[in-house]
Structure formats: C-alpha cells, structure tokens
Amino acid sequence: AQSVTQLDSQVPVFEEAPVELRCNYSSSVSVYLFWYVQYPNQGLQLLLKYLSGSTLVKGINGFEAEFNKSQTSFHLRKPSVHISDTAEYFCAVTFIQGAQKLVFGQGTRLTINP
Amino acid sequence: EPEVTQTPSHQVTQMGQEVILRCVPISNHLYFYWYRQILGQKVEFLVSFYNNEISEKSEIFDDQFSVERPDGSNFTLKIRSTKLEDSAMYFCASSAPSGRGNEQFFGPGTRLTVL
C-alpha cells in the first residue's frame, strides 16, 4: 500500500531563518509528488509538484523541493521564511497509473516566530 | 481567478440526521473529489467522480455516503445517517481533464459537527 510520512508534526522557526519540511513516501509504483499549503480558515493550495525531469522543483512563495528517488523523499525547503508562511503544509502523492486520488501525509504545522 | 466554493462553511447536526454538503467546482473541470480531515489527522480521500459516475471510492465511503452532480455546476456529498465519527472537515476538489498529474484545486472546506 502507498503511504506518505511527514516526519515533523510541528516546526517552529524564527523569521528569516531557513526551513526544511520532511516528506517520505512508500509506493510500489511510480508516483507524482505534491506539496500543498493550508492557511488558517482556507482550503489547500498547491505549492509545487514533481511529475518528471529535473529533481529540483520550484514553487510559489519562494519554496522549492527536491525529489530523491533512492531515499523516496520529497523535502520542502525555503531559504528565508516570513511570518506570512505560518500555515499547515501537506505532502501528497498520486499514482502515475490508475486513479488520480491524492494520498496525503499527516501535515506539518510551520510556525514563524518574530 | 476561478475557485472551488463550498457551502455551508460549518454544519452542526444531530446523530442520525441526513446532511448534504455542497460544492461548486471550477467550471471547465471534469474530475471531482471529496476528501475529509478528522481533527488532528491526515486528509483522507473519499471518492472521485468523472463523467457522471464514481471512478473510485475509499473504504470510508460506505453505503451511508453518496455523491451527485445534480446540475452543471454543483457537486454534492450526502451522508444519509450521520454518526459521531463523521465529524470532520470535508474538502471538495476538482481538476481539469488535460492529463495525469493535474493539480487538484481545493475548496475551503465544510466543518461538519455531529452531536
């Protein structure tokens, strides 16, 4: 069965510090990978996605993620965070063959302290 | 910018009652989804819908659940007889028909509270 694990449920960082949110997946088939962000009282918004090609993908709001097939990871990074980045971040996969449902990780709450 | 909308934002109901959660997907999208998130847990897939029929459903989506696209714009999730454990945030999503790996656009969610 496919699964996604986000290793940190909460990550507090200071403003302008770098951050990495970790995501690992388990799948017997090839997958597409996504990071979604949920701001308070809002829906899920796509930050970035990996479908194929370059393993380093850039997204909105200065975020980027690197796909590592050997480690089955897709960690999200930002070199300098802002207060406005405070949100819940979800890693998700969908499968290249078959259904298009998203399988989500548990989410990581990113809190930016001034 | 087009967006997915959901109503109501919060629904409170008594156990055993029927509820209908409503969603208006993005107008040119053809794939529709429902997900739910129980407080403190991960977002879980419930059902996907394409060409006026269910394309996939999870184990959660039992006979108490149904989906419908009653007209060209709405997409509804009905829970026939709610249970306490149905309390959750329910998200609707839609995606365009242009191939795999498509972004799913999510609505803001409906918080369902079953008393």
GROMACS .gro file of C-alpha atoms in nm:
model
  229
    1ALA     CA    1   0.000   0.000   0.000
    2GLN     CA    2   0.114   0.352  -0.069
    3SER     CA    3   0.179   0.591   0.217
    4VAL     CA    4   0.326   0.932   0.290
    5THR     CA    5   0.506   1.022   0.610
    6GLN     CA    6   0.579   1.373   0.726
    7LEU     CA    7   0.832   1.331   0.998
    8ASP     CA    8   0.760   1.652   1.188
    9SER     CA    9   0.413   1.746   1.311
   10GLN     CA   10   0.528   2.094   1.415
   11VAL     CA   11   0.825   2.306   1.311
   12PRO     CA   12   0.889   2.639   1.485
   13VAL     CA   13   1.144   2.870   1.325
   14PHE     CA   14   1.246   3.232   1.353
   15GLU     CA   15   1.166   3.479   1.080
   16GLU     CA   16   1.429   3.494   0.802
   17ALA     CA   17   1.572   3.156   0.905
   18PRO     CA   18   1.583   2.865   0.658
   19VAL     CA   19   1.339   2.578   0.694
   20GLU     CA   20   1.309   2.221   0.570
   21LEU     CA   21   0.990   2.019   0.599
   22ARG     CA   22   1.048   1.650   0.552
   23CYS     CA   23   0.840   1.407   0.349
   24ASN     CA   24   0.899   1.042   0.270
   25TYR     CA   25   0.676   0.815   0.069
   26SER     CA   26   0.632   0.445   0.019
   27SER     CA   27   0.500   0.309  -0.308
   28SER     CA   28   0.545   0.003  -0.526
   29VAL     CA   29   0.462   0.209  -0.836
   30SER     CA   30   0.583   0.539  -0.975
   31VAL     CA   31   0.423   0.847  -0.829
   32TYR     CA   32   0.376   1.215  -0.881
   33LEU     CA   33   0.456   1.427  -0.575
   34PHE     CA   34   0.295   1.744  -0.443
   35TRP     CA   35   0.320   1.993  -0.161
   36TYR     CA   36   0.004   2.176  -0.057
   37VAL     CA   37  -0.027   2.462   0.192
   38GLN     CA   38  -0.328   2.543   0.407
   39TYR     CA   39  -0.350   2.890   0.557
   40PRO     CA   40  -0.587   2.938   0.852
   41ASN     CA   41  -0.952   2.901   0.753
   42GLN     CA   42  -0.867   2.838   0.388
   43GLY     CA   43  -0.855   2.540   0.153
   44LEU     CA   44  -0.549   2.357   0.030
   45GLN     CA   45  -0.335   2.546  -0.221
   46LEU     CA   46  -0.073   2.385  -0.442
   47LEU     CA   47   0.283   2.499  -0.366
   48LEU     CA   48   0.467   2.283  -0.617
   49LYS     CA   49   0.467   1.945  -0.786
   50TYR     CA   50   0.709   1.693  -0.930
   51LEU     CA   51   0.597   1.498  -1.236
   52SER     CA   52   0.923   1.421  -1.417
   53GLY     CA   53   1.251   1.578  -1.530
   54SER     CA   54   1.467   1.788  -1.301
   55THR     CA   55   1.453   1.663  -0.946
   56LEU     CA   56   1.462   2.017  -0.806
   57VAL     CA   57   1.130   2.189  -0.846
   58LYS     CA   58   1.048   2.546  -0.761
   59GLY     CA   59   0.710   2.660  -0.643
   60ILE     CA   60   0.526   2.967  -0.531
   61ASN     CA   61   0.629   3.193  -0.244
   62GLY     CA   62   0.999   3.101  -0.272
   63PHE     CA   63   0.957   2.735  -0.183
   64GLU     CA   64   1.140   2.452  -0.355
   65ALA     CA   65   1.155   2.076  -0.314
   66GLU     CA   66   1.390   1.803  -0.424
   67PHE     CA   67   1.281   1.459  -0.534
   68ASN     CA   68   1.519   1.186  -0.423
   69LYS     CA   69   1.415   0.854  -0.569
   70SER     CA   70   1.672   0.643  -0.384
   71GLN     CA   71   1.563   0.784  -0.049
   72THR     CA   72   1.196   0.809  -0.154
   73SER     CA   73   1.188   1.163  -0.021
   74PHE     CA   74   1.047   1.495  -0.134
   75HIS     CA   75   1.159   1.752   0.124
   76LEU     CA   76   1.035   2.109   0.105
   77ARG     CA   77   1.273   2.398   0.166
   78LYS     CA   78   1.277   2.774   0.187
   79PRO     CA   79   1.598   2.971   0.246
   80SER     CA   80   1.433   3.253   0.442
   81VAL     CA   81   1.085   3.236   0.590
   82HIS     CA   82   0.839   3.514   0.665
   83ILE     CA   83   0.563   3.549   0.919
   84SER     CA   84   0.316   3.500   0.635
   85ASP     CA   85   0.447   3.144   0.581
   86THR     CA   86   0.278   3.034   0.902
   87ALA     CA   87   0.048   2.754   0.784
   88GLU     CA   88  -0.004   2.379   0.766
   89TYR     CA   89   0.193   2.204   0.491
   90PHE     CA   90   0.086   1.875   0.338
   91CYS     CA   91   0.292   1.639   0.124
   92ALA     CA   92   0.089   1.420  -0.113
   93VAL     CA   93   0.134   1.161  -0.388
   94THR     CA   94  -0.076   1.038  -0.670
   95PHE     CA   95  -0.004   0.740  -0.886
   96ILE     CA   96   0.110   0.751  -1.244
   97GLN     CA   97  -0.103   0.450  -1.328
   98GLY     CA   98  -0.457   0.412  -1.214
   99ALA     CA   99  -0.668   0.650  -1.009
  100GLN     CA  100  -0.587   1.014  -0.953
  101LYS     CA  101  -0.666   1.029  -0.584
  102LEU     CA  102  -0.418   1.211  -0.363
  103VAL     CA  103  -0.267   1.030  -0.067
  104PHE     CA  104  -0.165   1.281   0.198
  105GLY     CA  105   0.085   1.289   0.479
  106GLN     CA  106  -0.019   1.394   0.828
  107GLY     CA  107   0.077   1.756   0.775
  108THR     CA  108   0.342   1.980   0.932
  109ARG     CA  109   0.245   2.296   1.114
  110LEU     CA  110   0.503   2.565   1.040
  111THR     CA  111   0.511   2.844   1.295
  112ILE     CA  112   0.723   3.150   1.230
  113ASN     CA  113   0.835   3.346   1.532
  114PRO     CA  114   0.946   3.711   1.503
  115GLU     CA  115  -0.921   3.367  -1.058
  116PRO     CA  116  -1.165   3.074  -1.062
  117GLU     CA  117  -1.201   2.884  -0.736
  118VAL     CA  118  -1.386   2.596  -0.580
  119THR     CA  119  -1.655   2.705  -0.337
  120GLN     CA  120  -1.825   2.505  -0.063
  121THR     CA  121  -2.136   2.562   0.145
  122PRO     CA  122  -2.201   2.573   0.429
  123SER     CA  123  -1.873   2.658   0.597
  124HIS     CA  124  -1.993   2.492   0.917
  125GLN     CA  125  -2.275   2.243   0.966
  126VAL     CA  126  -2.395   2.115   1.301
  127THR     CA  127  -2.631   1.818   1.303
  128GLN     CA  128  -2.772   1.556   1.532
  129MET     CA  129  -2.660   1.195   1.508
  130GLY     CA  130  -2.878   1.003   1.265
  131GLN     CA  131  -2.974   1.305   1.059
  132GLU     CA  132  -2.901   1.342   0.689
  133VAL     CA  133  -2.666   1.614   0.570
  134ILE     CA  134  -2.582   1.741   0.224
  135LEU     CA  135  -2.255   1.922   0.168
  136ARG     CA  136  -2.240   2.134  -0.142
  137CYS     CA  137  -1.956   2.224  -0.373
  138VAL     CA  138  -1.927   2.429  -0.688
  139PRO     CA  139  -1.617   2.309  -0.879
  140ILE     CA  140  -1.427   2.521  -1.129
  141SER     CA  141  -1.645   2.548  -1.436
  142ASN     CA  142  -1.434   2.372  -1.702
  143HIS     CA  143  -1.314   2.093  -1.474
  144LEU     CA  144  -1.433   1.739  -1.528
  145TYR     CA  145  -1.289   1.544  -1.233
  146PHE     CA  146  -1.438   1.596  -0.889
  147TYR     CA  147  -1.331   1.468  -0.548
  148TRP     CA  148  -1.428   1.465  -0.184
  149TYR     CA  149  -1.174   1.435   0.095
  150ARG     CA  150  -1.214   1.461   0.469
  151GLN     CA  151  -0.990   1.550   0.759
  152ILE     CA  152  -1.080   1.440   1.110
  153LEU     CA  153  -0.937   1.684   1.364
  154GLY     CA  154  -0.570   1.613   1.421
  155GLN     CA  155  -0.550   1.350   1.148
  156LYS     CA  156  -0.443   1.343   0.786
  157VAL     CA  157  -0.653   1.440   0.487
  158GLU     CA  158  -0.819   1.123   0.353
  159PHE     CA  159  -0.962   1.051   0.009
  160LEU     CA  160  -1.331   0.962   0.000
  161VAL     CA  161  -1.442   0.948  -0.362
  162SER     CA  162  -1.367   1.063  -0.715
  163PHE     CA  163  -1.630   1.135  -0.978
  164TYR     CA  164  -1.598   1.162  -1.354
  165ASN     CA  165  -1.844   1.152  -1.641
  166ASN     CA  166  -2.139   1.134  -1.403
  167GLU     CA  167  -2.022   0.830  -1.218
  168ILE     CA  168  -1.794   0.733  -0.932
  169SER     CA  169  -1.449   0.644  -1.064
  170GLU     CA  170  -1.301   0.538  -0.731
  171LYS     CA  171  -1.405   0.529  -0.367
  172SER     CA  172  -1.227   0.451  -0.044
  173GLU     CA  173  -1.325   0.211   0.231
  174ILE     CA  174  -1.461   0.508   0.425
  175PHE     CA  175  -1.718   0.575   0.151
  176ASP     CA  176  -1.974   0.318   0.256
  177ASP     CA  177  -2.347   0.296   0.182
  178GLN     CA  178  -2.416   0.594   0.408
  179PHE     CA  179  -2.239   0.821   0.160
  180SER     CA  180  -2.345   0.925  -0.187
  181VAL     CA  181  -2.239   1.187  -0.439
  182GLU     CA  182  -2.431   1.360  -0.708
  183ARG     CA  183  -2.389   1.621  -0.975
  184PRO     CA  184  -2.750   1.736  -0.994
  185ASP     CA  185  -2.688   2.010  -1.249
  186GLY     CA  186  -2.400   2.152  -1.449
  187SER     CA  187  -2.243   2.335  -1.160
  188ASN     CA  188  -2.299   2.166  -0.822
  189PHE     CA  189  -2.135   1.857  -0.677
  190THR     CA  190  -2.283   1.726  -0.355
  191LEU     CA  191  -2.188   1.479  -0.084
  192LYS     CA  192  -2.475   1.329   0.111
  193ILE     CA  193  -2.438   1.144   0.438
  194ARG     CA  194  -2.763   0.957   0.494
  195SER     CA  195  -2.749   0.893   0.868
  196THR     CA  196  -2.467   1.077   1.038
  197LYS     CA  197  -2.255   0.921   1.311
  198LEU     CA  198  -2.039   1.092   1.571
  199GLU     CA  199  -1.729   0.974   1.386
  200ASP     CA  200  -1.840   1.162   1.072
  201SER     CA  201  -1.740   1.486   1.244
  202ALA     CA  202  -1.462   1.625   1.028
  203MET     CA  203  -1.363   1.890   0.777
  204TYR     CA  204  -1.483   1.790   0.431
  205PHE     CA  205  -1.296   1.923   0.129
  206CYS     CA  206  -1.419   1.925  -0.228
  207ALA     CA  207  -1.166   1.939  -0.512
  208SER     CA  208  -1.173   1.949  -0.889
  209SER     CA  209  -0.919   1.907  -1.167
  210ALA     CA  210  -0.901   1.972  -1.539
  211PRO     CA  211  -0.907   1.695  -1.798
  212SER     CA  212  -0.567   1.758  -1.953
  213GLY     CA  213  -0.378   1.453  -1.835
  214ARG     CA  214  -0.217   1.296  -1.535
  215GLY     CA  215  -0.054   1.478  -1.250
  216ASN     CA  216  -0.312   1.753  -1.277
  217GLU     CA  217  -0.339   1.996  -0.993
  218GLN     CA  218  -0.645   1.940  -0.783
  219PHE     CA  219  -0.800   2.269  -0.674
  220PHE     CA  220  -0.949   2.256  -0.326
  221GLY     CA  221  -1.237   2.442  -0.171
  222PRO     CA  222  -1.217   2.598   0.177
  223GLY     CA  223  -1.395   2.304   0.336
  224THR     CA  224  -1.711   2.241   0.536
  225ARG     CA  225  -1.668   2.165   0.903
  226LEU     CA  226  -1.927   1.904   0.998
  227THR     CA  227  -2.004   1.858   1.367
  228VAL     CA  228  -2.225   1.564   1.464
  229LEU     CA  229  -2.371   1.583   1.815
   0.00000   0.00000   0.00000
